[in-house]
GROMACS .gro file of C-alpha atoms in nm:
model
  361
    1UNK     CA    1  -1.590   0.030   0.935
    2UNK     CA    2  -1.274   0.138   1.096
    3UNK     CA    3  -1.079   0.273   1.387
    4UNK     CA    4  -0.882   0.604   1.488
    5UNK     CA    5  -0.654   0.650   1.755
    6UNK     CA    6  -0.457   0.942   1.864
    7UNK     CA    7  -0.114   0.899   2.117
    8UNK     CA    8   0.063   1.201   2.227
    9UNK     CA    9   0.441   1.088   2.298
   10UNK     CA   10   0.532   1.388   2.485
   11UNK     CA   11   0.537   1.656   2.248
   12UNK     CA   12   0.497   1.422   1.983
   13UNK     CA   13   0.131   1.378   1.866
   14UNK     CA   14   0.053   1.008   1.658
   15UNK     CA   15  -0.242   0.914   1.450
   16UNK     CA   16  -0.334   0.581   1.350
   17UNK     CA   17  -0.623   0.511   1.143
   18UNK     CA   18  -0.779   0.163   1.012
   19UNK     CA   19  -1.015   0.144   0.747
   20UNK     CA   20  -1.224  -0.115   0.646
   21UNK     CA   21  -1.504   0.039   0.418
   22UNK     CA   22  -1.309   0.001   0.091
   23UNK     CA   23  -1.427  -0.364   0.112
   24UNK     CA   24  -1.772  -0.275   0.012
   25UNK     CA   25  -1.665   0.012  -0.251
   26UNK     CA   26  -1.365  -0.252  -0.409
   27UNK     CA   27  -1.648  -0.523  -0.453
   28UNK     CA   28  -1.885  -0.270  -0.595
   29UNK     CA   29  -1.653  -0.086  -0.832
   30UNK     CA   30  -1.245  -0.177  -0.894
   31UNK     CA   31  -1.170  -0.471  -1.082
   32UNK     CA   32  -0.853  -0.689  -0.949
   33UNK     CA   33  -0.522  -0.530  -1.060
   34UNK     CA   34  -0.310  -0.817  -1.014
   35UNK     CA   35  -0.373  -1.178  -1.039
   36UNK     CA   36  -0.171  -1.261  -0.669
   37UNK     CA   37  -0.385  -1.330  -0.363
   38UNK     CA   38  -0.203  -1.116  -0.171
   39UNK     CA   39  -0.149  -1.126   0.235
   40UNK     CA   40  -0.404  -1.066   0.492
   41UNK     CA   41  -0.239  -0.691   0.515
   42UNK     CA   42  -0.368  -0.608   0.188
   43UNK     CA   43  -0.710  -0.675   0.224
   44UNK     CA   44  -0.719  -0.309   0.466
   45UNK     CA   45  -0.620   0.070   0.425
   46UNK     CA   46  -0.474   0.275   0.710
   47UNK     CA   47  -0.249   0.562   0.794
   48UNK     CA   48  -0.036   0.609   1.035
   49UNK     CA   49   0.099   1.030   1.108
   50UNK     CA   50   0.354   1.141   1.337
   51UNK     CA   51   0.418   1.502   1.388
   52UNK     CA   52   0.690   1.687   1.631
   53UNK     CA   53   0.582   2.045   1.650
   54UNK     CA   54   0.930   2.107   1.803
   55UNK     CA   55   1.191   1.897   1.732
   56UNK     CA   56   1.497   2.050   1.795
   57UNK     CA   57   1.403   2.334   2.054
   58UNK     CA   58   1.351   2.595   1.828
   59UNK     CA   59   0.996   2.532   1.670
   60UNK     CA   60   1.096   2.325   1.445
   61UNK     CA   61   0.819   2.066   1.268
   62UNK     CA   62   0.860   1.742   1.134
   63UNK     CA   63   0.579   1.517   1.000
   64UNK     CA   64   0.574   1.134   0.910
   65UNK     CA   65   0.358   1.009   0.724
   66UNK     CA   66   0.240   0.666   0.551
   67UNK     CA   67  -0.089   0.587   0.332
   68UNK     CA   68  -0.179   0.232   0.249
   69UNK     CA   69  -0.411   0.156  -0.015
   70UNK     CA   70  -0.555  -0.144  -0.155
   71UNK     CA   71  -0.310  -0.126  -0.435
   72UNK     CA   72  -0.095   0.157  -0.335
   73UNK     CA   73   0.112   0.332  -0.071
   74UNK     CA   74   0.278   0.657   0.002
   75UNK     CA   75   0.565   0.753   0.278
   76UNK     CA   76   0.614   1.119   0.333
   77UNK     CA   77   0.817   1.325   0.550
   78UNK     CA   78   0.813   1.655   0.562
   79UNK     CA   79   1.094   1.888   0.816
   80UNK     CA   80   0.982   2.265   0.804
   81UNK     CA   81   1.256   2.511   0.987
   82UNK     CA   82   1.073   2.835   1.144
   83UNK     CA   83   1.150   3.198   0.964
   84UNK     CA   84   0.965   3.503   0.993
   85UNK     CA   85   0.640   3.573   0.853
   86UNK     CA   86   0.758   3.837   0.570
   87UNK     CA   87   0.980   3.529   0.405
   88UNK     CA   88   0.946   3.265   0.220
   89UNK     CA   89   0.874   2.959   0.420
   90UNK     CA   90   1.078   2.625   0.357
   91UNK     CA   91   1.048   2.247   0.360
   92UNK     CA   92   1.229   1.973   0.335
   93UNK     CA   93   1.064   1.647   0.132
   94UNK     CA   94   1.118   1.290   0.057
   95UNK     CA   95   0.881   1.091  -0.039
   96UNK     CA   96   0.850   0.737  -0.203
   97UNK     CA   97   0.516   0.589  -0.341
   98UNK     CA   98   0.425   0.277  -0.523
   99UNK     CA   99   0.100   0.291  -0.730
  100UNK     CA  100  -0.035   0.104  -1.019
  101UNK     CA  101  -0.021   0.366  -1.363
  102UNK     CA  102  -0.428   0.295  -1.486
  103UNK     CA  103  -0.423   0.664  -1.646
  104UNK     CA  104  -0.236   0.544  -1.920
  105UNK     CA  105  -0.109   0.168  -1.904
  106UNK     CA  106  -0.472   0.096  -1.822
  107UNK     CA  107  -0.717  -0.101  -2.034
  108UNK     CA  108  -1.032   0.001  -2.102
  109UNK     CA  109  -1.360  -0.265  -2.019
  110UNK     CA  110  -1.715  -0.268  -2.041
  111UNK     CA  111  -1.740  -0.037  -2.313
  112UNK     CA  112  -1.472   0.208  -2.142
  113UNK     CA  113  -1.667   0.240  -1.835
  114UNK     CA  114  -1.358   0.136  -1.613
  115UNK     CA  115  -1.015   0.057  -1.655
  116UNK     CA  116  -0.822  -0.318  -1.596
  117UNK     CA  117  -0.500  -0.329  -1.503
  118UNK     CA  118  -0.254  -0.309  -1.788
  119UNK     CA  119   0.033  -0.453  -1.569
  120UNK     CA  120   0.251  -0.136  -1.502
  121UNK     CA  121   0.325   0.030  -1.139
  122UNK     CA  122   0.547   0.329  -1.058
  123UNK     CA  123   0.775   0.365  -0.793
  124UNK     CA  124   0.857   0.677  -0.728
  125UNK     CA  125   1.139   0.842  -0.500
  126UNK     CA  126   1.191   1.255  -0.434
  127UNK     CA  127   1.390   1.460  -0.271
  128UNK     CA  128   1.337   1.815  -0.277
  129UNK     CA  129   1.259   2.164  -0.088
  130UNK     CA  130   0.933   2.358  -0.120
  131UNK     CA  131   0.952   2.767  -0.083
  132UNK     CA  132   0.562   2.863   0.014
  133UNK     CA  133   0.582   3.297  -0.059
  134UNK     CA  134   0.359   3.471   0.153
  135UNK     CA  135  -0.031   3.523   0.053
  136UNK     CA  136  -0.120   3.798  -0.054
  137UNK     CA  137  -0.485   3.878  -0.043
  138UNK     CA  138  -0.617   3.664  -0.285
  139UNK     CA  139  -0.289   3.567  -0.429
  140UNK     CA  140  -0.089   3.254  -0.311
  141UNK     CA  141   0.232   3.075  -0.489
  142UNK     CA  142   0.463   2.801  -0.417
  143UNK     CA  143   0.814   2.742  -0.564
  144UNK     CA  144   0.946   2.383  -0.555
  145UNK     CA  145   1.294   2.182  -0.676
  146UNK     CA  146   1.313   1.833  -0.645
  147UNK     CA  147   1.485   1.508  -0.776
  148UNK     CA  148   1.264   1.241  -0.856
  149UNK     CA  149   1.377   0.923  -0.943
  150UNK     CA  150   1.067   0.695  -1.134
  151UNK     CA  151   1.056   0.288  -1.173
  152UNK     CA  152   0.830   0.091  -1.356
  153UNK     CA  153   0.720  -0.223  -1.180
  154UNK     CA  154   0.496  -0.546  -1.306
  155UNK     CA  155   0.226  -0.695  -1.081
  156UNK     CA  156   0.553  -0.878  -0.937
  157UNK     CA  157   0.705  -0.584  -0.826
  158UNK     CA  158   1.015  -0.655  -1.058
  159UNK     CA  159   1.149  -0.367  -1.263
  160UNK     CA  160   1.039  -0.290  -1.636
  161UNK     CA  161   1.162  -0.149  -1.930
  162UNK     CA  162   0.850  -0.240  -2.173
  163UNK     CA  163   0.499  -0.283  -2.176
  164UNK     CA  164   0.335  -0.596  -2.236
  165UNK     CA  165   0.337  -0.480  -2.572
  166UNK     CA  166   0.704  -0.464  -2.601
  167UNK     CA  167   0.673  -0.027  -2.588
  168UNK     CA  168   0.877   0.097  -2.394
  169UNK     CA  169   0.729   0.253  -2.042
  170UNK     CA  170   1.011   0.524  -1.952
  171UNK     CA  171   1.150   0.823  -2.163
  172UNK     CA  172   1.542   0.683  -2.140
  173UNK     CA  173   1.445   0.325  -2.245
  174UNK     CA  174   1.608   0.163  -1.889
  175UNK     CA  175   1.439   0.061  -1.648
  176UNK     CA  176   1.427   0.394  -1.484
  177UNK     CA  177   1.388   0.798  -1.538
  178UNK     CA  178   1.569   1.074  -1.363
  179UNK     CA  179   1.477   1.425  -1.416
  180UNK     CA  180   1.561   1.754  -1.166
  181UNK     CA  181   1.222   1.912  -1.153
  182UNK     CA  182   1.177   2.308  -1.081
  183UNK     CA  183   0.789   2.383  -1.036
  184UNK     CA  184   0.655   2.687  -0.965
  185UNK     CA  185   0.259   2.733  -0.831
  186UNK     CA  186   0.022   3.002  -0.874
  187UNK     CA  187  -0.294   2.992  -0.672
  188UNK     CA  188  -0.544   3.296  -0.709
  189UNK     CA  189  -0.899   3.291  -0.478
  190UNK     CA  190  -1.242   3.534  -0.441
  191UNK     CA  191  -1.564   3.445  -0.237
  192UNK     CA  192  -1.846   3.612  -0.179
  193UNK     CA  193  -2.150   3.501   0.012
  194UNK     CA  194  -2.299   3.430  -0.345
  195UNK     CA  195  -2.005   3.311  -0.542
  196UNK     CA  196  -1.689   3.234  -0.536
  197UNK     CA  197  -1.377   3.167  -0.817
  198UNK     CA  198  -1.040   2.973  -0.754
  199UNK     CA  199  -0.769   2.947  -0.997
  200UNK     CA  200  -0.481   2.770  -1.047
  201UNK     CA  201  -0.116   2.758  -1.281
  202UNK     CA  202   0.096   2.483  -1.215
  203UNK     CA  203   0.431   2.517  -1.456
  204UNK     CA  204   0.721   2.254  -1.404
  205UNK     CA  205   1.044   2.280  -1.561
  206UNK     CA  206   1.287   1.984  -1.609
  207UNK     CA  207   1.625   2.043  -1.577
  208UNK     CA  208   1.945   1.903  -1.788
  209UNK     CA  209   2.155   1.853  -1.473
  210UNK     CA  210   2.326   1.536  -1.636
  211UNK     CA  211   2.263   1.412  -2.044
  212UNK     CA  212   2.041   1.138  -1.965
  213UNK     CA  213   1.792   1.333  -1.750
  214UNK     CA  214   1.448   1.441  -1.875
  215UNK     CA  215   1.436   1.784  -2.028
  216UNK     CA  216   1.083   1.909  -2.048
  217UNK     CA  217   0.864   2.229  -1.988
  218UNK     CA  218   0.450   2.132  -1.892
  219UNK     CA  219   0.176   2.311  -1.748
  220UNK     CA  220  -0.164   2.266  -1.599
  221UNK     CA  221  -0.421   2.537  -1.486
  222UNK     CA  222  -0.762   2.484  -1.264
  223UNK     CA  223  -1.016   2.726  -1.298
  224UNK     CA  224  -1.358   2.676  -1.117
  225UNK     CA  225  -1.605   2.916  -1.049
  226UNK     CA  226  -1.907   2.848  -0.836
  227UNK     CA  227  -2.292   3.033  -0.807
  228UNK     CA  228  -2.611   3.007  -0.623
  229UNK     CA  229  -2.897   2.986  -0.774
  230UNK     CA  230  -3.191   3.011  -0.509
  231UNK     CA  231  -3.115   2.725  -0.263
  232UNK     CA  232  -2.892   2.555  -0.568
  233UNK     CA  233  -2.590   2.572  -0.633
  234UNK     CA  234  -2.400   2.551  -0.995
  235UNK     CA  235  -2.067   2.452  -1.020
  236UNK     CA  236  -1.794   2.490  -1.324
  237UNK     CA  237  -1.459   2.369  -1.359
  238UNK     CA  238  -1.212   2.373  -1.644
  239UNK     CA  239  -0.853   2.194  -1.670
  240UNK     CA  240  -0.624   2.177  -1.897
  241UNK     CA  241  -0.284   2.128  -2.032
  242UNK     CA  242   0.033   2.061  -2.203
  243UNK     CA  243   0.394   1.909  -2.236
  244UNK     CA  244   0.660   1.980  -2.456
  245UNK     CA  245   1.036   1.808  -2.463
  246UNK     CA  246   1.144   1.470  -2.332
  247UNK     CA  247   0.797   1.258  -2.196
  248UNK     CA  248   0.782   0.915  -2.093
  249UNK     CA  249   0.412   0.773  -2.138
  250UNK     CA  250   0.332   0.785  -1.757
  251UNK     CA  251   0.369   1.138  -1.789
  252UNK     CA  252   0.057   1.171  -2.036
  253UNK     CA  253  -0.183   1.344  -1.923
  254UNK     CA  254  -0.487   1.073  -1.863
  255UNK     CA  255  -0.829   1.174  -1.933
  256UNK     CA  256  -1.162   1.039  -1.794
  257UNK     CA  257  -1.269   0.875  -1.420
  258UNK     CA  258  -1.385   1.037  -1.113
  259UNK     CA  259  -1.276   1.397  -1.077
  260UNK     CA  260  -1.266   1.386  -1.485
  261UNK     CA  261  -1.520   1.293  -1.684
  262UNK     CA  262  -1.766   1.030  -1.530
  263UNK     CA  263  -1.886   0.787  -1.670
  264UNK     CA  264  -1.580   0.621  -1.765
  265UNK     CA  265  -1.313   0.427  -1.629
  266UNK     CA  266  -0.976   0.631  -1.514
  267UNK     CA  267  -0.811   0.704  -1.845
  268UNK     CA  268  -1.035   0.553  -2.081
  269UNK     CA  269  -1.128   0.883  -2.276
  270UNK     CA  270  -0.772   0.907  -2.345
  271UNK     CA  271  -0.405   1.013  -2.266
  272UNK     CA  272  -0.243   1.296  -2.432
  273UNK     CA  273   0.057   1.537  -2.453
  274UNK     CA  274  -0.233   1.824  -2.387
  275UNK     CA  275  -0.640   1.776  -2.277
  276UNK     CA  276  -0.877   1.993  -2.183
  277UNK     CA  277  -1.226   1.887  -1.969
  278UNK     CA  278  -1.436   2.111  -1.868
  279UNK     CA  279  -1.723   1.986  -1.588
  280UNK     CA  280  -2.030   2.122  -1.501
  281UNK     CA  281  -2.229   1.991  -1.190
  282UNK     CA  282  -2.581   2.133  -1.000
  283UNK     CA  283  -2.642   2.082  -0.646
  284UNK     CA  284  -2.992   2.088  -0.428
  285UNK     CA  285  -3.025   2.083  -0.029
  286UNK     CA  286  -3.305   1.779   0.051
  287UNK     CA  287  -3.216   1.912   0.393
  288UNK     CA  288  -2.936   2.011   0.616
  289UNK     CA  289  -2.728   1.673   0.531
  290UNK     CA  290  -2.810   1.558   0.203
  291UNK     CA  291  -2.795   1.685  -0.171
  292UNK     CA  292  -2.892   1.626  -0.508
  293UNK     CA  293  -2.697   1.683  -0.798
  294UNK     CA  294  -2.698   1.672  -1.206
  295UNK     CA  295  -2.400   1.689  -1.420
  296UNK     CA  296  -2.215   1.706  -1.752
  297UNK     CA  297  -1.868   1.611  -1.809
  298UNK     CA  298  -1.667   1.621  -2.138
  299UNK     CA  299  -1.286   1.625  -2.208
  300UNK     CA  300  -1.076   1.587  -2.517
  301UNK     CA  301  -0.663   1.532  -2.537
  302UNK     CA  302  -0.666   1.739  -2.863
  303UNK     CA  303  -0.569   1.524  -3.078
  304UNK     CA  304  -0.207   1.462  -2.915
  305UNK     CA  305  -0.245   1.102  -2.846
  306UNK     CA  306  -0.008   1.000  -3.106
  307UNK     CA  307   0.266   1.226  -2.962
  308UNK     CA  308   0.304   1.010  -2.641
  309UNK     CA  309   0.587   0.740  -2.715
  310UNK     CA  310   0.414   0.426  -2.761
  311UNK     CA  311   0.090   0.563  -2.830
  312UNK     CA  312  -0.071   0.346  -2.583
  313UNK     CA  313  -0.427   0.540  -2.643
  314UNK     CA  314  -0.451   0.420  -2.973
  315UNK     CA  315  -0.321   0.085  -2.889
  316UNK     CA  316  -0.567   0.068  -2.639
  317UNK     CA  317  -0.840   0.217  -2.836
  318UNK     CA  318  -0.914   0.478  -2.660
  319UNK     CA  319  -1.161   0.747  -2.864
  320UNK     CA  320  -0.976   1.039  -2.775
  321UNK     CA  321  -1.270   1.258  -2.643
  322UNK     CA  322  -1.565   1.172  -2.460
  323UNK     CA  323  -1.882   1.312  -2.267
  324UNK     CA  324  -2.097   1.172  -1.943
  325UNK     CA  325  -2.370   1.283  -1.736
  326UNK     CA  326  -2.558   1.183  -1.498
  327UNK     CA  327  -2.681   1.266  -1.126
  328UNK     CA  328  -2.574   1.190  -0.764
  329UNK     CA  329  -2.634   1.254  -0.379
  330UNK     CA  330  -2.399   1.380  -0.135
  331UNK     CA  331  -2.448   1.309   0.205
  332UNK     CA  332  -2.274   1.499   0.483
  333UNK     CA  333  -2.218   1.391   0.854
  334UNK     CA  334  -2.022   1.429   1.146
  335UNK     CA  335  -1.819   1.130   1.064
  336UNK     CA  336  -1.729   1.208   0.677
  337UNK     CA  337  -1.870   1.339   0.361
  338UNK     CA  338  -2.072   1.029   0.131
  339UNK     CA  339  -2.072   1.053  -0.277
  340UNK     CA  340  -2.296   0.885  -0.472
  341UNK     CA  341  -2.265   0.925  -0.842
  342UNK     CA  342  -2.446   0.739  -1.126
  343UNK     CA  343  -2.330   0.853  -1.480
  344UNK     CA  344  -2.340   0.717  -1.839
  345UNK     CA  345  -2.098   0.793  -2.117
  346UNK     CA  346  -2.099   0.790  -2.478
  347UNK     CA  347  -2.161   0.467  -2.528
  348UNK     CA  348  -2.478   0.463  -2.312
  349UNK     CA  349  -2.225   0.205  -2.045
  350UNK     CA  350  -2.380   0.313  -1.669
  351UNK     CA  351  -2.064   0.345  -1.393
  352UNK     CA  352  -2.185   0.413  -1.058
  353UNK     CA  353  -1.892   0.560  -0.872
  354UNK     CA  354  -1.855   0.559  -0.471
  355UNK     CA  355  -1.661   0.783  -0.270
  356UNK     CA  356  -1.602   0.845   0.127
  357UNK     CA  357  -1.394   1.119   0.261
  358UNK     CA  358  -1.332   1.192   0.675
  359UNK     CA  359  -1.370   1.519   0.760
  360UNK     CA  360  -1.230   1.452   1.119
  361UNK     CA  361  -0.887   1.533   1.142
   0.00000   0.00000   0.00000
């Protein structure tokens, strides 16, 4: 249940949209994060978008935006200066989020088929430009600097220094990180009618502007490649990664949930300096709106749990590595795209996982 409404302002365009579906899929699948009742406004999840198309009289764009979630939110705005076509094209960012850090702070329940609360939230602030190069055919890339400035938070919303097992939960041991960040994007696509293969390289660089700030070099690539088979269709992904220098623990990467390996809760595989999953998933039309599907998930963090400070995995006894399967249905309509998923991991614990995206926009 929810509601959508567009204004235009006069050039101005604004979109507000109320959501109250998460009721159902909170009840269903997310244990309570915090032990605080919590005000009427955070039993819903909205957004609220305004975009100028030109603000200053010369094509200029500038879009506002703010996500609420049940436990999180995220402002963004984004100022994007016309140039011509054969450039690069620029943006301005800031952006400031709050969310709760389950990846790795999280504890693992129910035989690690979802993940409780482990009592730390990030704030995070960034300022920054974006440089988007222009595609190629099948080549795209994006060049990025930014300063980010990252607070721990309990369920209170106070700052932290340490976990509630006295670790601490940032790299400089205050109660906040500050790192210059230079990230650069590689995106390479091909589709056929039968196939098609996408790959990503993301590579971010942290830079020693002043002695206290995070120095650090990590990467992550994306590489999926999709076939049909008849009237199904088989789809492979593989991700991976890994971080050397300076790392705070939130910066592990966390291993295991939905768009991971199913089956268990986020994180609950484990949280590593590198991972790898791989996921393999089979679809079948039932008709023109809904689908069947079978899959196979597995993921490992290499054995470099014990190089995150704090080595919350192992605290948390996490196993490190960690396969699920199980099948699904996918349901598409005119107002969004359904997921179903029912999976089982490892330690034969069922998680049935929910998911509803709008394709209006």
């Amino acid at each position: 249940m929810g509601a959508q409404k567009s204004i235009h302002a006069g050039k101005a365009k604004i979109d507000v949209n109320v959501d109250f579906t998460h009721k159902l899929c909170a009840s269903l699948m997310l244990p309570p994060l915090s032990n605080g009742s919590g005000s009427p406004l955070s039993l819903i999840i909205g957004s609220l978008c305004i975009k100028h198309p030109n603000l200053f009289g010369g094509s200029e764009k500038l879009d506002v935006s703010w996500d609420k979630g049940l436990y999180d939110s995220n402002v963004l705005m984004a100022y994007r200066r016309p140039r011509p076509e054969w450039l690069a094209q620029q943006s301005f960012v800031v952006q400031h989020s709050i969310s709760p850090e389950i990846g790795v702070h999280g504890i693992p329940m129910d035989n690690f088929s979802r993940s409780g609360s482990g009592g730390v939230n990030l704030s995070r602030l960034s300022v920054g430009m974006d440089l988007n190069e222009p595609a190629s055919s099948k080549w795209s890339s994006t060049t990025s600097i930014k300063f980010e400035h990252v607070r721990p938070l309990n369920d209170n919303g106070q700052s932290m220094s340490r976990d509630l097992d006295g670790f601490p939960v940032t790299c400089s041991g205050s109660p906040h990180d500050s790192m210059v960040i230079l990230k650069q994007e590689s995106r390479y696509a091909k589709a056929n009618d039968h196939s098609f293969f996408h790959f990503s390289l993301q590579i971010e660089q942290g830079i020693p502007v002043l002695s206290k700030w995070l120095i650090f070099n990590k990467f992550k690539f994306v590489a999926s490649k999709g076939v049909k088979l008849g009237p199904a269709f088989l789809l492979t992904r593989m991700t991976g990664g890994s971080i050397v220098g300076d790392m705070a623990p939130y910066q592990a990467f966390a291993i295991g949930g939905l768009g991971s390996v199913r089956g268990y809760g986020e994180g609950a595989v484990g949280s590593g300096r590198s991972c790898l999953v791989a996921n393999s998933e089979l679809t079948l039309p039932f008709n023109k709106m809904l689908e069947g599907a079978v899959f196979l998930d597995c993921g490992t963090d290499l054995g470099s749990a014990h190089h995150v400070p704090g080595n919350p995995a192992l605290r948390q006894g996490k196993p490190g590595s960690g396969v699920g399967l199980g099948y699904g249905l996918r349901l598409k309509s005119q107002f969004g795209h359904f997921v179903v998923d029912y999976a089982i991991n490892a330690c034969q614990q069922k998680t049935v996982y929910f998911g509803i995206s709008n394709l209006a926009s």
